[in-house]
XYZ file of C-alpha atoms in Angstrom:
447
model
C 98.409 123.452 94.149
C 100.111 120.001 93.897
C 96.820 118.105 94.103
C 95.127 120.215 91.363
C 98.409 119.594 89.105
C 98.242 115.977 89.658
C 94.471 115.681 88.530
C 95.342 117.752 85.559
C 98.325 115.682 84.585
C 96.399 112.317 85.068
C 93.271 113.477 83.419
C 95.371 114.219 80.370
C 97.651 111.089 80.323
C 95.236 108.374 81.539
C 92.115 108.036 79.181
C 91.268 104.738 80.540
C 90.945 106.265 84.231
C 92.972 103.596 85.801
C 95.650 105.732 87.491
C 94.830 107.639 90.863
C 96.351 111.108 91.330
C 98.061 111.686 94.324
C 96.920 114.554 96.561
C 99.824 115.353 98.773
C 103.257 116.143 97.669
C 104.474 114.769 101.241
C 103.096 111.359 100.329
C 104.387 110.993 96.893
C 107.219 108.837 97.666
C 104.640 106.238 99.266
C 103.157 105.487 96.005
C 106.163 104.300 94.132
C 106.234 100.640 92.369
C 106.682 98.217 95.073
C 105.096 100.169 97.785
C 102.495 98.713 100.087
C 99.296 100.853 100.388
C 95.901 100.068 101.925
C 92.172 100.841 101.763
C 89.716 101.129 104.389
C 86.237 100.106 103.759
C 84.147 103.382 104.097
C 81.263 103.369 106.577
C 79.456 105.616 103.934
C 77.794 104.305 100.787
C 80.439 105.267 98.470
C 83.678 103.661 98.690
C 86.800 105.912 98.305
C 89.069 105.432 95.347
C 92.126 106.803 97.105
C 94.532 104.301 98.745
C 96.115 105.193 102.214
C 99.914 105.557 102.232
C 101.930 103.259 104.550
C 105.668 103.422 105.226
C 106.314 99.911 103.975
C 107.648 98.521 100.742
C 106.951 95.009 99.361
C 110.314 93.712 100.532
C 109.842 94.587 104.046
C 107.325 91.927 104.507
C 108.998 89.316 102.440
C 110.175 85.881 104.196
C 113.751 85.685 104.947
C 115.661 84.573 101.835
C 113.154 85.558 99.476
C 114.666 87.479 96.397
C 113.118 90.442 94.721
C 112.590 88.758 91.477
C 111.223 91.812 89.640
C 112.324 95.142 88.226
C 110.826 98.489 87.285
C 110.572 99.584 83.659
C 109.761 102.603 81.909
C 107.470 103.571 78.954
C 108.767 106.371 76.267
C 108.422 109.731 78.077
C 105.334 111.746 77.195
C 105.423 115.718 76.782
C 102.133 117.778 76.686
C 100.696 121.037 77.996
C 97.110 121.759 78.905
C 94.767 124.649 79.716
C 91.439 124.004 81.164
C 88.707 126.607 81.540
C 86.695 126.381 84.863
C 84.024 129.023 86.187
C 85.173 131.643 88.528
C 85.139 135.186 87.230
C 88.596 136.058 85.879
C 90.654 137.253 82.835
C 92.990 134.921 81.327
C 96.341 135.653 79.582
C 98.461 133.249 77.854
C 102.056 133.820 77.224
C 102.598 131.336 74.489
C 99.878 133.349 72.447
C 101.195 136.432 70.619
C 98.470 138.535 72.348
C 96.559 137.910 75.563
C 93.310 136.211 75.238
C 90.621 137.657 77.560
C 87.949 135.170 78.620
C 84.646 137.044 78.167
C 82.116 137.196 81.079
C 82.390 136.764 84.602
C 83.084 133.975 86.861
C 85.550 132.093 84.365
C 88.997 130.876 85.127
C 91.930 128.855 83.635
C 94.166 126.128 84.883
C 97.375 126.213 82.816
C 99.941 123.461 82.861
C 103.354 124.094 80.997
C 104.689 121.704 78.730
C 106.407 118.872 80.783
C 107.721 115.319 80.370
C 106.083 112.673 82.231
C 107.081 108.713 82.153
C 105.265 105.665 83.115
C 106.968 103.310 85.594
C 105.441 99.767 85.842
C 106.585 96.656 87.829
C 107.587 93.566 85.780
C 107.265 90.346 87.981
C 109.264 87.378 87.022
C 108.830 85.143 89.935
C 106.985 83.902 92.914
C 107.315 85.890 96.318
C 106.581 84.558 99.755
C 105.241 87.126 102.295
C 106.179 86.777 106.180
C 102.587 86.564 107.754
C 104.349 87.063 110.965
C 105.378 90.417 110.295
C 103.768 93.151 112.416
C 102.292 95.110 109.396
C 100.751 91.995 107.871
C 99.494 90.793 111.251
C 97.820 93.816 111.936
C 95.576 93.932 108.853
C 95.491 90.493 107.198
C 92.396 89.434 109.403
C 90.640 92.822 108.961
C 87.475 92.855 106.987
C 87.566 96.562 106.690
C 91.138 97.247 105.551
C 92.649 95.426 102.663
C 96.412 95.623 101.230
C 97.735 96.570 97.969
C 101.163 97.045 96.086
C 101.716 99.771 93.788
C 102.422 98.296 90.149
C 102.530 101.415 87.927
C 103.203 105.099 88.496
C 103.549 108.476 86.459
C 106.805 110.315 87.256
C 107.653 113.787 86.300
C 111.077 114.040 84.588
C 112.073 117.525 85.654
C 111.081 120.011 88.158
C 107.548 121.536 87.798
C 107.261 124.984 89.221
C 103.657 125.920 90.308
C 102.688 129.417 91.275
C 99.256 130.428 92.964
C 98.080 133.981 93.268
C 94.987 134.485 95.473
C 92.995 137.657 94.850
C 90.155 139.176 96.985
C 87.119 136.830 97.830
C 88.732 133.569 97.483
C 89.393 133.815 93.821
C 92.816 132.396 92.458
C 95.350 132.945 90.025
C 97.492 129.902 88.932
C 100.490 129.485 86.757
C 102.084 126.319 86.142
C 105.510 126.520 84.708
C 105.739 129.386 82.340
C 102.686 129.019 79.946
C 100.552 131.719 81.409
C 98.552 133.240 84.222
C 95.090 133.918 85.344
C 94.394 137.292 86.436
C 91.536 137.779 88.954
C 89.621 140.824 89.989
C 90.206 142.102 93.545
C 91.924 144.649 95.445
C 94.963 142.604 96.851
C 97.023 139.655 95.373
C 98.743 136.947 97.420
C 101.499 134.906 95.655
C 102.910 131.434 96.427
C 105.105 129.185 94.714
C 105.800 125.569 94.917
C 108.496 123.380 92.944
C 107.598 119.660 92.343
C 110.943 117.984 92.385
C 112.313 115.746 89.432
C 111.058 112.082 89.803
C 108.064 112.918 91.787
C 105.078 110.605 91.348
C 101.868 112.106 90.685
C 99.478 109.184 90.007
C 99.558 105.212 90.629
C 97.848 101.977 89.978
C 97.665 99.109 92.561
C 97.291 95.384 92.572
C 95.683 93.537 95.520
C 97.975 91.868 97.939
C 96.519 88.441 98.385
C 97.065 87.109 101.779
C 96.270 83.423 101.786
C 97.450 80.138 103.647
C 100.798 80.229 101.439
C 100.878 83.882 101.176
C 101.692 84.733 97.524
C 101.502 87.865 95.598
C 99.516 86.992 92.472
C 101.732 85.408 89.914
C 99.193 85.891 87.124
C 98.610 88.971 85.196
C 98.057 92.133 86.928
C 94.367 92.700 88.006
C 94.341 96.318 88.463
C 91.880 97.799 90.948
C 89.901 100.865 90.706
C 86.548 101.892 92.270
C 83.461 103.321 90.655
C 80.645 104.175 92.959
C 78.809 100.941 93.556
C 75.081 101.307 92.864
C 73.230 100.957 95.953
C 70.024 99.319 96.588
C 67.245 101.686 95.770
C 68.193 104.781 97.553
C 65.993 105.650 100.500
C 65.601 107.600 103.961
C 67.547 104.757 105.443
C 70.537 105.524 103.311
C 70.375 109.125 104.390
C 69.960 108.187 108.169
C 72.864 105.913 107.881
C 75.170 108.625 106.223
C 74.042 111.063 109.136
C 74.537 108.518 111.895
C 78.061 107.512 110.658
C 79.089 111.002 110.337
C 77.827 111.813 113.737
C 79.596 108.911 115.179
C 82.836 109.697 113.499
C 82.691 113.204 114.862
C 81.319 112.310 118.462
C 84.811 112.480 120.118
C 84.892 116.329 119.262
C 81.954 116.900 121.369
C 83.851 116.154 124.548
C 86.453 118.585 124.127
C 86.847 121.651 126.278
C 85.422 124.728 124.832
C 89.134 126.326 124.907
C 90.364 123.500 122.755
C 87.467 123.717 120.314
C 88.162 127.192 119.697
C 92.011 126.443 119.391
C 91.305 123.707 116.937
C 88.734 125.475 114.885
C 91.065 128.434 114.514
C 93.863 126.119 113.399
C 91.615 124.377 110.799
C 90.326 127.605 109.706
C 93.610 128.872 108.714
C 94.410 125.553 106.998
C 91.292 126.267 104.648
C 93.613 128.894 102.950
C 95.888 126.267 101.683
C 94.378 122.673 100.381
C 98.004 121.334 100.184
C 98.075 121.699 103.959
C 95.052 119.960 104.518
C 96.212 117.091 102.205
C 99.694 116.895 104.049
C 97.938 116.754 107.472
C 95.776 114.085 106.235
C 98.655 112.085 104.848
C 100.622 112.423 108.244
C 97.705 110.975 110.053
C 97.173 108.375 107.724
C 100.745 106.977 108.129
C 100.501 107.493 111.954
C 97.147 105.476 112.012
C 98.674 102.733 110.003
C 101.323 102.203 112.634
C 104.094 104.191 110.764
C 106.340 106.777 112.279
C 106.030 109.977 109.944
C 108.910 112.116 109.482
C 109.220 115.900 110.241
C 110.732 116.162 106.690
C 107.345 115.549 105.256
C 106.316 119.096 106.273
C 109.406 120.866 104.666
C 107.531 122.109 101.720
C 104.630 123.755 103.658
C 103.818 127.351 103.740
C 106.453 128.765 106.295
C 103.446 130.741 108.095
C 101.256 127.708 108.363
C 103.938 125.105 109.276
C 104.058 125.881 113.035
C 100.330 125.563 113.390
C 100.629 122.113 111.707
C 103.343 120.931 113.787
C 101.373 122.226 116.877
C 98.254 120.433 115.731
C 100.077 117.210 115.087
C 101.781 117.520 118.669
C 98.172 117.999 120.156
C 97.035 114.673 118.418
C 99.904 112.709 119.638
C 102.119 112.743 116.426
C 105.858 113.706 116.630
C 105.768 113.586 120.625
C 105.891 111.206 123.507
C 103.798 113.069 125.921
C 100.414 113.297 124.073
C 97.184 114.895 125.330
C 94.799 112.721 127.213
C 92.169 112.963 124.345
C 94.858 112.607 121.455
C 93.890 108.818 120.160
C 90.224 109.743 120.148
C 90.745 113.008 118.020
C 92.895 111.109 115.278
C 90.066 109.694 113.302
C 87.484 112.848 113.273
C 90.364 115.034 112.373
C 91.525 112.615 109.668
C 87.712 112.357 108.502
C 87.498 116.315 108.495
C 90.681 116.509 106.396
C 89.856 113.815 104.069
C 86.433 115.270 103.384
C 87.939 118.696 102.912
C 90.327 117.327 100.303
C 87.512 115.654 98.453
C 85.857 119.061 97.915
C 86.616 121.450 94.852
C 89.158 123.876 96.035
C 86.568 126.691 95.444
C 84.422 125.539 98.511
C 87.356 126.076 101.088
C 87.059 130.135 101.076
C 83.430 129.512 101.363
C 83.729 127.647 104.420
C 85.964 130.315 105.897
C 83.406 132.865 105.329
C 80.701 130.580 106.840
C 82.985 130.243 110.148
C 83.804 133.893 110.261
C 79.917 134.914 109.840
C 78.700 132.220 112.316
C 76.842 130.744 109.305
C 77.843 127.070 109.846
C 74.811 126.072 111.567
C 72.499 127.302 109.046
C 74.369 125.898 106.284
C 74.162 122.563 107.992
C 70.583 122.653 108.446
C 70.039 123.464 104.838
C 72.524 120.405 104.025
C 70.263 118.221 106.130
C 67.240 118.966 103.612
C 69.681 118.493 100.555
C 71.165 115.271 101.754
C 67.631 113.954 102.709
C 66.544 114.665 99.001
C 69.762 113.603 97.181
C 69.775 110.157 98.996
C 66.078 109.381 98.822
C 65.672 110.003 94.982
C 65.693 107.366 92.583
C 64.864 109.531 89.546
C 65.347 112.902 88.111
C 63.479 115.694 90.023
C 63.955 118.947 91.172
C 64.445 120.432 94.523
C 64.287 124.054 95.788
C 65.951 125.366 98.883
C 64.525 128.106 101.168
C 64.297 131.353 99.344
C 64.192 133.657 102.336
C 67.783 133.500 102.981
C 69.878 136.703 103.090
C 71.596 137.464 99.741
C 75.068 136.586 100.959
C 74.124 133.388 102.484
C 72.153 132.428 99.217
C 75.122 133.239 96.915
C 77.424 131.063 99.243
C 74.951 128.047 99.216
C 74.497 128.329 95.444
C 78.197 128.250 94.792
C 78.768 125.345 97.209
C 75.743 123.341 95.365
C 77.261 124.396 91.972
C 80.835 122.967 92.854
C 79.492 119.844 94.279
C 77.668 119.138 91.180
C 74.211 119.821 91.554
C 72.388 121.109 88.329
C 70.932 124.575 88.788
C 67.600 125.209 86.985
C 67.996 128.610 85.260
C 64.031 128.877 84.468
C 63.000 128.540 87.938
C 63.449 130.401 91.323
C 67.156 130.492 92.485
C 68.527 127.580 94.643
C 66.476 125.115 92.518
C 68.470 122.034 91.453
C 68.066 118.873 89.340
C 68.747 115.718 90.999
C 72.074 114.103 89.917
C 73.398 111.092 91.391
C 76.963 111.957 90.806
C 76.675 114.949 93.256
C 76.146 112.498 96.118
C 79.734 112.060 97.147
C 80.657 115.581 96.854
C 77.747 116.501 98.971
C 78.510 113.912 101.627
C 82.003 115.178 101.937
C 80.386 118.777 102.425
C 78.073 117.581 104.914
C 80.827 115.799 106.925
C 82.936 118.904 106.846
C 80.199 121.149 107.866
C 79.249 118.729 110.598
C 82.660 118.650 112.135
C 83.017 122.506 111.881
C 79.626 123.112 113.496
C 80.611 121.167 116.675
C 83.818 122.962 117.054
C 82.148 126.426 116.430
C 79.391 125.520 119.163
């Protein structure tokens, strides 16, 4: 819920697309101005736009005697509300209207955000700072070719608490109300209701500036050079790119193959329960990021988790060596593949998560992964628009699940051709890669 609200706010307020929405409420404090974050170069062809949270502030790595010659200023507050339609199959009722508004047709939904005040905080630097190159955090990453350090320079903060309500109803369909503007009524037999209050002052999006580590180690004193990544053009996509992606994901997930059958079953069951709540996945990923960065995550980061799922989160983190001293023998090797899985799941549209649950429950993971092999080879081997058709002999349920996953990943269905026929779309490559990585890890655990 938090990630969806943050994306909606950022999309509305940031027309230049400089700001990066935060995916986890547990990590929001790690993206305030002066916070240090890092980015790890992806082994996959598309560098992630997200920056990894750390537990360090800029002042933590100053040389002794260096003054914080800077301040945080704020722009005038902004107030807005937004309602966005999406495809799902629902009926929309907006409370601000004198009468309810029905969205005709099946597979329609709406995400509504109530009127709220947001302000932009930004860092104003007045002097020059010296960084302590002997600090353990700087020493650990300053010589790395894969990891770069950054400082947060701007952030969007909400000025009053925001209440988000989610109602799920049969077949993975959802109902969301943000504040009091409206609600989405799905079609199903049972309804589950969940609420989350985003506290006043929470950061929902941020901008960073690179932290230059040179001989004298100064933070750039010139005008900020804001950093954000678009997908870099590859050399002509070819089969080698597909094989590289496949081999990279296989290598990242390899530690999962050595787990005992009992532990695989336990881990799969835990992760399956997390697929019910995208916020849980994001919070687990955040805790693992802080731990992998050398920080000490706090139990309080889990305070806002679903009360039913929180014990499972704590047990998983204990098994991975977080929050405990007597870690399992395989814990260190499991940190990276579990983080990769959570990160991949977080990158997917929320509508894919219940589809993955169905794949697990009906032993369809291996078949979906096999289909993805052909899709990935096609999507990474094409350099021009052309169409691709999947096997049409699939049972109806499997065909519907595959079609939904392809649609939410951004492939363009061809309505005038047989079902499961799609037009090549470069922008779908990243989402399909995340889906492939998630399916691959879940396949290993389900074997």
